Tab-separated table of C-alpha atoms and ligand atoms in Angstrom:
chain	number	residue	atom	x	y	z
A	1	MET	CA	73.279	11.409	-20.125
A	2	LYS	CA	74.880	10.380	-16.823
A	3	ILE	CA	77.861	8.044	-17.277
A	4	ALA	CA	79.385	5.872	-14.551
A	5	ILE	CA	82.644	4.079	-15.317
A	6	VAL	CA	83.231	1.053	-13.012
A	7	THR	CA	86.597	-0.716	-13.003
A	8	GLY	CA	86.745	-4.432	-12.171
A	9	ALA	CA	83.156	-5.109	-13.171
A	10	SER	CA	83.705	-8.791	-14.129
A	11	SER	CA	82.704	-10.018	-10.680
A	12	GLY	CA	81.988	-9.234	-7.014
A	13	ILE	CA	81.450	-5.687	-5.848
A	14	GLY	CA	82.252	-4.070	-9.270
A	15	GLN	CA	79.728	-6.254	-11.034
A	16	ALA	CA	77.021	-5.652	-8.439
A	17	ALA	CA	77.646	-1.893	-8.318
A	18	ALA	CA	77.684	-1.603	-12.122
A	19	ARG	CA	74.410	-3.513	-12.425
A	20	ARG	CA	72.820	-1.352	-9.743
A	21	LEU	CA	73.901	1.856	-11.426
A	22	ALA	CA	72.704	0.612	-14.803
A	23	SER	CA	69.242	0.110	-13.274
A	24	SER	CA	69.132	3.476	-11.566
A	25	GLY	CA	69.548	5.952	-14.425
A	26	PHE	CA	73.227	5.719	-15.326
A	27	GLN	CA	74.795	4.656	-18.572
A	28	VAL	CA	77.433	2.293	-17.229
A	29	LEU	CA	80.793	1.633	-18.814
A	30	ALA	CA	81.630	-1.704	-17.224
A	31	GLY	CA	85.379	-2.129	-17.015
A	32	VAL	CA	86.590	-5.694	-17.662
A	33	ARG	CA	89.882	-7.257	-18.699
A	34	LYS	CA	88.687	-10.209	-20.747
A	35	ALA	CA	86.569	-10.499	-23.893
A	36	ALA	CA	84.512	-13.230	-22.247
A	37	ASP	CA	83.528	-10.851	-19.445
A	38	ALA	CA	82.775	-8.107	-21.980
A	39	ALA	CA	80.309	-10.387	-23.786
A	40	ALA	CA	78.253	-10.797	-20.584
A	41	TRP	CA	77.835	-6.995	-20.316
A	42	GLU	CA	76.630	-6.692	-23.961
A	43	ARG	CA	73.285	-8.117	-22.820
A	44	VAL	CA	72.751	-5.734	-19.875
A	45	PRO	CA	70.504	-2.766	-20.593
A	46	SER	CA	72.144	0.664	-20.058
A	47	ALA	CA	75.601	-0.931	-19.861
A	48	THR	CA	78.479	-1.139	-22.295
A	49	PRO	CA	81.604	-3.202	-21.662
A	50	LEU	CA	84.889	-1.317	-21.612
A	51	LEU	CA	88.113	-3.325	-21.930
A	52	ILE	CA	90.476	-1.896	-19.319
A	53	ASP	CA	93.373	-3.277	-17.341
A	54	VAL	CA	94.284	-0.553	-14.890
A	55	THR	CA	97.877	-1.681	-14.621
A	56	LEU	CA	98.516	-1.076	-18.371
A	57	GLU	CA	98.998	2.456	-19.717
A	58	ASP	CA	98.079	1.322	-23.259
A	59	SER	CA	94.917	-0.397	-22.029
A	60	VAL	CA	93.733	2.688	-20.154
A	61	ASN	CA	94.539	4.934	-23.089
A	62	ALA	CA	92.653	2.648	-25.480
A	63	ALA	CA	89.658	2.570	-23.151
A	64	LEU	CA	89.649	6.364	-22.988
A	65	LYS	CA	89.897	6.649	-26.768
A	66	LYS	CA	87.004	4.211	-27.184
A	67	CYS	CA	84.590	6.186	-24.967
A	68	ARG	CA	85.925	9.722	-25.404
A	69	SER	CA	83.091	10.925	-27.664
A	70	ARG	CA	80.451	9.622	-25.227
A	71	LEU	CA	82.220	11.282	-22.277
A	72	GLU	CA	82.401	14.571	-24.162
A	73	LYS	CA	78.637	14.537	-24.613
A	74	ALA	CA	77.723	13.400	-21.131
A	75	THR	CA	76.087	15.729	-18.587
A	76	GLU	CA	77.788	13.834	-15.719
A	77	VAL	CA	80.800	11.550	-15.621
A	78	HIS	CA	81.529	9.483	-12.540
A	79	LEU	CA	84.256	6.901	-11.804
A	80	VAL	CA	84.078	3.963	-9.441
A	81	ASN	CA	87.603	2.712	-8.759
A	82	ASN	CA	86.876	-0.804	-7.723
A	83	ALA	CA	89.482	-3.090	-9.376
A	84	GLY	CA	91.570	-4.766	-6.718
A	85	ILE	CA	93.505	-7.794	-5.568
A	86	ALA	CA	94.609	-8.984	-2.158
A	87	VAL	CA	98.170	-10.066	-1.328
A	88	ALA	CA	98.829	-11.480	2.157
A	89	GLY	CA	101.803	-12.755	4.144
A	90	PRO	CA	104.418	-11.519	6.593
A	91	VAL	CA	106.152	-8.234	5.711
A	92	GLU	CA	109.432	-10.126	5.925
A	93	GLY	CA	108.413	-12.923	3.593
A	94	VAL	CA	106.261	-11.469	0.789
A	95	SER	CA	108.514	-10.946	-2.251
A	96	LEU	CA	108.991	-7.431	-3.537
A	97	ASP	CA	107.423	-8.549	-6.812
A	98	LYS	CA	104.259	-9.428	-4.917
A	99	TRP	CA	104.360	-6.128	-2.995
A	100	LYS	CA	104.661	-4.349	-6.370
A	101	GLU	CA	101.852	-6.363	-7.900
A	102	GLN	CA	99.608	-5.336	-4.964
A	103	PHE	CA	100.361	-1.679	-5.445
A	104	GLU	CA	100.281	-1.840	-9.245
A	105	VAL	CA	96.590	-2.793	-9.148
A	106	ASN	CA	95.172	-1.231	-5.993
A	107	VAL	CA	97.134	2.010	-5.927
A	108	PHE	CA	98.847	2.883	-9.252
A	109	GLY	CA	95.951	1.370	-11.188
A	110	LEU	CA	93.493	3.524	-9.308
A	111	ILE	CA	95.634	6.612	-9.953
A	112	ARG	CA	96.012	5.743	-13.660
A	113	ALA	CA	92.232	5.387	-14.165
A	114	THR	CA	91.567	8.558	-12.137
A	115	GLN	CA	94.053	10.621	-14.133
A	116	ALA	CA	92.579	9.368	-17.389
A	117	PHE	CA	88.962	10.203	-16.615
A	118	LEU	CA	89.378	13.201	-14.323
A	119	PRO	CA	89.177	15.916	-17.047
A	120	PHE	CA	85.626	14.698	-17.814
A	121	ILE	CA	84.728	14.374	-14.152
A	122	ARG	CA	85.972	17.890	-13.465
A	123	ALA	CA	84.112	19.339	-16.409
A	124	THR	CA	80.805	17.818	-15.297
A	125	LYS	CA	81.057	18.149	-11.511
A	126	GLY	CA	81.266	14.385	-11.307
A	127	ARG	CA	82.195	12.065	-8.441
A	128	VAL	CA	84.959	9.584	-7.786
A	129	VAL	CA	84.061	6.606	-5.609
A	130	ASN	CA	87.088	4.664	-4.358
A	131	ILE	CA	86.517	1.170	-3.041
A	132	SER	CA	88.904	0.962	-0.123
A	133	SER	CA	88.403	-1.475	2.776
A	134	VAL	CA	88.281	-1.561	6.568
A	135	SER	CA	91.888	-2.757	5.994
A	136	GLY	CA	92.512	0.890	4.975
A	137	LEU	CA	91.542	1.975	8.531
A	138	ALA	CA	93.178	-0.721	10.687
A	139	THR	CA	95.971	-3.179	9.909
A	140	SER	CA	96.003	-6.858	10.725
A	141	PRO	CA	99.232	-8.794	10.882
A	142	TYR	CA	100.008	-10.749	7.724
A	143	LEU	CA	97.707	-8.558	5.673
A	144	GLY	CA	100.363	-5.870	5.392
A	145	PRO	CA	100.517	-5.577	1.562
A	146	TYR	CA	96.755	-5.383	1.152
A	147	SER	CA	96.294	-3.059	4.085
A	148	ALA	CA	99.176	-0.757	2.996
A	149	SER	CA	97.562	-0.455	-0.465
A	150	LYS	CA	94.243	0.506	1.055
A	151	PHE	CA	95.815	3.010	3.486
A	152	ALA	CA	97.327	4.573	0.335
A	153	VAL	CA	93.846	4.620	-1.274
A	154	GLU	CA	92.541	6.473	1.814
A	155	ALA	CA	95.292	9.131	1.572
A	156	ILE	CA	94.937	9.557	-2.185
A	157	SER	CA	91.197	9.991	-1.667
A	158	ASP	CA	91.710	12.697	0.957
A	159	ALA	CA	94.171	14.575	-1.283
A	160	LEU	CA	91.920	14.306	-4.342
A	161	ARG	CA	88.800	15.330	-2.409
A	162	ARG	CA	90.541	18.484	-1.203
A	163	GLU	CA	91.921	19.224	-4.681
A	164	ILE	CA	88.731	18.889	-6.705
A	165	ALA	CA	86.071	20.190	-4.321
A	166	GLN	CA	86.713	23.606	-5.883
A	167	PHE	CA	85.268	22.260	-9.164
A	168	GLY	CA	82.119	21.026	-7.503
A	169	CYS	CA	83.390	17.405	-7.569
A	170	ARG	CA	83.091	14.912	-4.750
A	171	VAL	CA	85.259	11.998	-3.691
A	172	VAL	CA	83.713	9.209	-1.622
A	173	VAL	CA	85.555	6.350	0.016
A	174	VAL	CA	83.719	3.084	0.539
A	175	GLU	CA	85.203	0.858	3.250
A	176	PRO	CA	83.707	-2.618	3.165
A	177	GLY	CA	84.335	-5.289	5.784
A	178	PRO	CA	84.148	-8.890	4.614
A	179	ILE	CA	81.810	-9.079	1.581
A	180	ASP	CA	80.676	-12.268	-0.123
A	181	THR	CA	82.552	-12.121	-3.435
A	182	PRO	CA	84.973	-14.349	-5.371
A	183	ILE	CA	87.967	-12.544	-3.837
A	184	TRP	CA	87.919	-15.073	-1.026
A	185	ASN	CA	88.575	-17.928	-3.492
A	186	LYS	CA	91.512	-16.154	-5.200
A	187	GLY	CA	94.200	-16.910	-2.675
A	188	LEU	CA	93.419	-15.455	0.717
A	189	SER	CA	91.450	-18.512	1.742
A	190	LYS	CA	94.082	-20.965	0.597
A	191	LYS	CA	96.570	-21.976	3.232
A	192	ASP	CA	99.118	-23.038	0.595
A	193	PHE	CA	98.898	-19.662	-0.991
A	194	LEU	CA	99.848	-17.928	2.283
A	195	LEU	CA	102.898	-20.151	2.589
A	196	SER	CA	103.825	-20.456	-1.079
A	197	ASP	CA	105.939	-17.310	-1.221
A	198	LEU	CA	107.951	-18.169	1.928
A	199	SER	CA	111.334	-19.847	2.305
A	200	ASP	CA	111.389	-23.029	4.405
A	201	GLU	CA	112.954	-21.065	7.230
A	202	LEU	CA	110.176	-18.470	7.225
A	203	GLN	CA	107.546	-21.137	6.966
A	204	LYS	CA	108.870	-22.450	10.294
A	205	VAL	CA	109.005	-18.956	11.791
A	206	TYR	CA	105.515	-17.808	10.710
A	207	GLY	CA	103.726	-21.131	9.947
A	208	HIS	CA	101.748	-21.184	13.210
A	209	ASP	CA	100.522	-17.605	12.857
A	210	LEU	CA	99.636	-18.109	9.194
A	211	ALA	CA	97.578	-21.185	10.093
A	212	THR	CA	95.726	-19.034	12.657
A	213	LEU	CA	95.258	-16.270	10.054
A	214	HIS	CA	93.946	-18.845	7.565
A	215	LYS	CA	91.251	-19.893	10.075
A	216	ALA	CA	90.341	-16.253	10.677
A	217	VAL	CA	90.079	-15.612	6.950
A	218	GLU	CA	87.857	-18.664	6.514
A	219	LYS	CA	85.623	-17.362	9.290
A	220	SER	CA	85.467	-13.905	7.612
A	221	ALA	CA	84.513	-15.551	4.312
A	222	ARG	CA	81.718	-17.481	6.111
A	223	ASP	CA	80.451	-14.329	7.883
A	224	ALA	CA	80.742	-12.128	4.766
A	225	VAL	CA	77.715	-9.951	4.062
A	226	PRO	CA	75.937	-9.787	0.680
A	227	VAL	CA	77.483	-7.731	-2.076
A	228	GLY	CA	74.260	-5.776	-2.527
A	229	LEU	CA	75.069	-3.809	0.596
A	230	VAL	CA	78.097	-2.282	-1.146
A	231	ALA	CA	76.072	-1.650	-4.301
A	232	ASP	CA	73.562	0.269	-2.122
A	233	VAL	CA	76.331	2.467	-0.813
A	234	VAL	CA	77.920	3.102	-4.217
A	235	GLU	CA	74.513	4.126	-5.545
A	236	LYS	CA	74.085	6.447	-2.565
A	237	ALA	CA	77.557	7.910	-3.117
A	238	LEU	CA	76.594	8.891	-6.653
A	239	LEU	CA	72.976	9.969	-5.969
A	240	ALA	CA	72.946	11.617	-2.546
A	241	ARG	CA	72.898	15.352	-2.653
A	242	ARG	CA	75.542	15.529	0.065
A	243	PRO	CA	77.233	12.116	0.270
A	244	ARG	CA	79.497	11.395	3.215
A	245	THR	CA	83.228	11.324	2.568
A	246	ARG	CA	83.439	7.782	3.924
A	247	TYR	CA	81.083	4.830	4.327
A	248	ILE	CA	81.965	1.680	6.276
A	249	VAL	CA	79.905	-1.266	4.955
A	250	GLY	CA	79.278	-4.260	7.191
A	251	THR	CA	77.742	-5.408	10.463
A	252	ARG	CA	77.145	-3.260	13.509
A	253	ALA	CA	79.933	-5.146	15.258
A	254	LEU	CA	82.301	-4.117	12.481
A	255	HIS	CA	81.343	-0.459	12.841
A	256	ALA	CA	81.964	-0.674	16.613
A	257	GLN	CA	85.315	-2.425	16.012
A	258	MET	CA	86.460	0.278	13.658
A	259	ALA	CA	85.439	3.028	16.029
A	260	ALA	CA	87.414	1.328	18.819
A	261	ALA	CA	90.436	0.806	16.583
A	262	ARG	CA	90.446	4.551	15.889
A	263	PHE	CA	90.678	5.606	19.524
A	264	ALA	CA	92.289	2.722	21.342
A	265	PRO	CA	96.030	3.007	22.100
A	266	ASP	CA	98.376	0.970	19.885
A	267	ARG	CA	99.658	-1.141	22.804
A	268	LEU	CA	96.143	-2.186	23.786
A	269	LEU	CA	95.388	-3.170	20.184
A	270	ASP	CA	98.708	-5.019	19.925
A	271	ALA	CA	97.800	-7.046	23.067
A	272	LEU	CA	94.336	-7.897	21.700
A	273	VAL	CA	95.812	-8.995	18.341
A	274	ALA	CA	98.522	-11.072	20.116
A	275	MET	CA	95.776	-12.895	22.064
A	276	GLU	CA	94.164	-13.952	18.732
A	277	PHE	CA	97.429	-15.526	17.607
A	278	ARG	CA	98.238	-17.325	20.839
Y	301	NAP	N1	85.225	-8.855	-0.853
Y	301	NAP	C1	85.575	-8.204	0.207
Y	301	NAP	O1	85.448	-8.727	1.348
Y	301	NAP	C2	86.158	-6.835	0.150
Y	301	NAP	C3	86.274	-6.094	1.335
Y	301	NAP	C4	86.804	-4.816	1.308
Y	301	NAP	C5	87.197	-4.290	0.064
Y	301	NAP	N2	87.110	-5.026	-1.062
Y	301	NAP	C6	87.568	-4.389	-2.309
Y	301	NAP	O2	86.551	-4.435	-3.304
Y	301	NAP	C7	87.117	-4.442	-4.573
Y	301	NAP	C8	86.502	-5.538	-5.425
Y	301	NAP	O3	86.810	-6.753	-4.806
Y	301	NAP	P1	85.838	-8.027	-4.871
Y	301	NAP	O4	85.727	-8.528	-3.475
Y	301	NAP	O5	84.615	-7.721	-5.614
Y	301	NAP	O6	86.757	-9.061	-5.602
Y	301	NAP	P2	86.681	-9.778	-7.021
Y	301	NAP	O7	85.360	-10.420	-7.188
Y	301	NAP	O8	87.889	-10.581	-7.052
Y	301	NAP	O9	86.778	-8.604	-8.059
Y	301	NAP	C9	87.929	-7.932	-8.361
Y	301	NAP	C10	87.798	-7.242	-9.700
Y	301	NAP	O10	88.999	-6.516	-9.932
Y	301	NAP	C11	89.404	-6.833	-11.260
Y	301	NAP	N3	90.826	-6.612	-11.494
Y	301	NAP	C12	91.867	-7.253	-10.898
Y	301	NAP	N4	93.011	-6.790	-11.421
Y	301	NAP	C13	92.695	-5.869	-12.349
Y	301	NAP	C14	93.403	-5.056	-13.239
Y	301	NAP	N5	94.744	-5.102	-13.312
Y	301	NAP	N6	92.743	-4.208	-14.048
Y	301	NAP	C15	91.384	-4.131	-13.994
Y	301	NAP	N7	90.638	-4.901	-13.232
Y	301	NAP	C16	91.303	-5.763	-12.405
Y	301	NAP	C17	89.024	-8.290	-11.460
Y	301	NAP	O11	89.007	-8.576	-12.826
Y	301	NAP	P3	89.352	-10.073	-13.375
Y	301	NAP	O12	88.085	-10.856	-13.184
Y	301	NAP	O13	89.710	-9.885	-14.801
Y	301	NAP	O14	90.502	-10.579	-12.555
Y	301	NAP	C18	87.595	-8.215	-10.828
Y	301	NAP	O15	86.684	-7.677	-11.735
Y	301	NAP	C19	88.615	-4.582	-4.386
Y	301	NAP	O16	89.241	-3.274	-4.500
Y	301	NAP	C20	88.758	-5.092	-2.954
Y	301	NAP	O17	89.960	-4.762	-2.367
Y	301	NAP	C21	86.575	-6.275	-1.093
């Protein structure tokens, strides 16, 4: 029995990836936080809901306890670390509580889930698939918290990959560009949300740029590609004999943009970004 645990399977990428894996030979443990979301997974063949909030030690321990006997019997155990949130705003203005919330989910949550399931992954030569972002490769202004969390995911993935290769395990990072999921309705696309955390003074200082960012985010949401493209890549990451260490998911233009961002000098990139905010 091949088991794939997917965190954040209530919607978006996690839901699509979990459904795909359930239809391609895996027994999926679909990680959700709410009973209502669990009920939806009860009806999906080859899937079992698993209540798990990655920010809560007790929740992760309870999830592990619940599925331990299945994991012990499995021939393969894989983990897709997908759960994530996006916090935006100027470095100066986002409250430390919001910075912490961003890291609690995207970084410490990913580590908590990985630590919990890794003994089973190691024992079965399993794979860890970390859903990062193109924001983990290049940073846009006012997306500092989100981008910093995804840069951390990239570094953790590199460390883990080099640590567990010796056991026959693989670590794959998936770096999507804008994908059509509910994440865009959870704050990023709301102008008020971008300003809500800021003092009146900082609203005056950054208001113009945040309005520009808001328009760019709306455009990204409109141009977002279907979630199935990420599900394709997650499936490939678990099934390919030699998966790549990283997969960017998005349009050709996005691939070109990321390649350019890698090699272009900082000052040139700064000037291009500044033009967008003029
Ligand atoms: N959509 C994009 O354009 C895009 C691009 C690049 C990367 N990504 C990454 O893809 C991943 C999934 O995002 P999405 O776009 O599919 O967004 P989404 O539809 O908002 O899904 C996020 C999922 O994470 C779960 N989650 C949030 N906090 C959690 C916690 N503390 N414990 C467990 N689960 C938690 C949510 O559960 P609830 O429903 O209970 O809140 C939901 O299932 C994220 O890591 C995101 O950064 C998305």
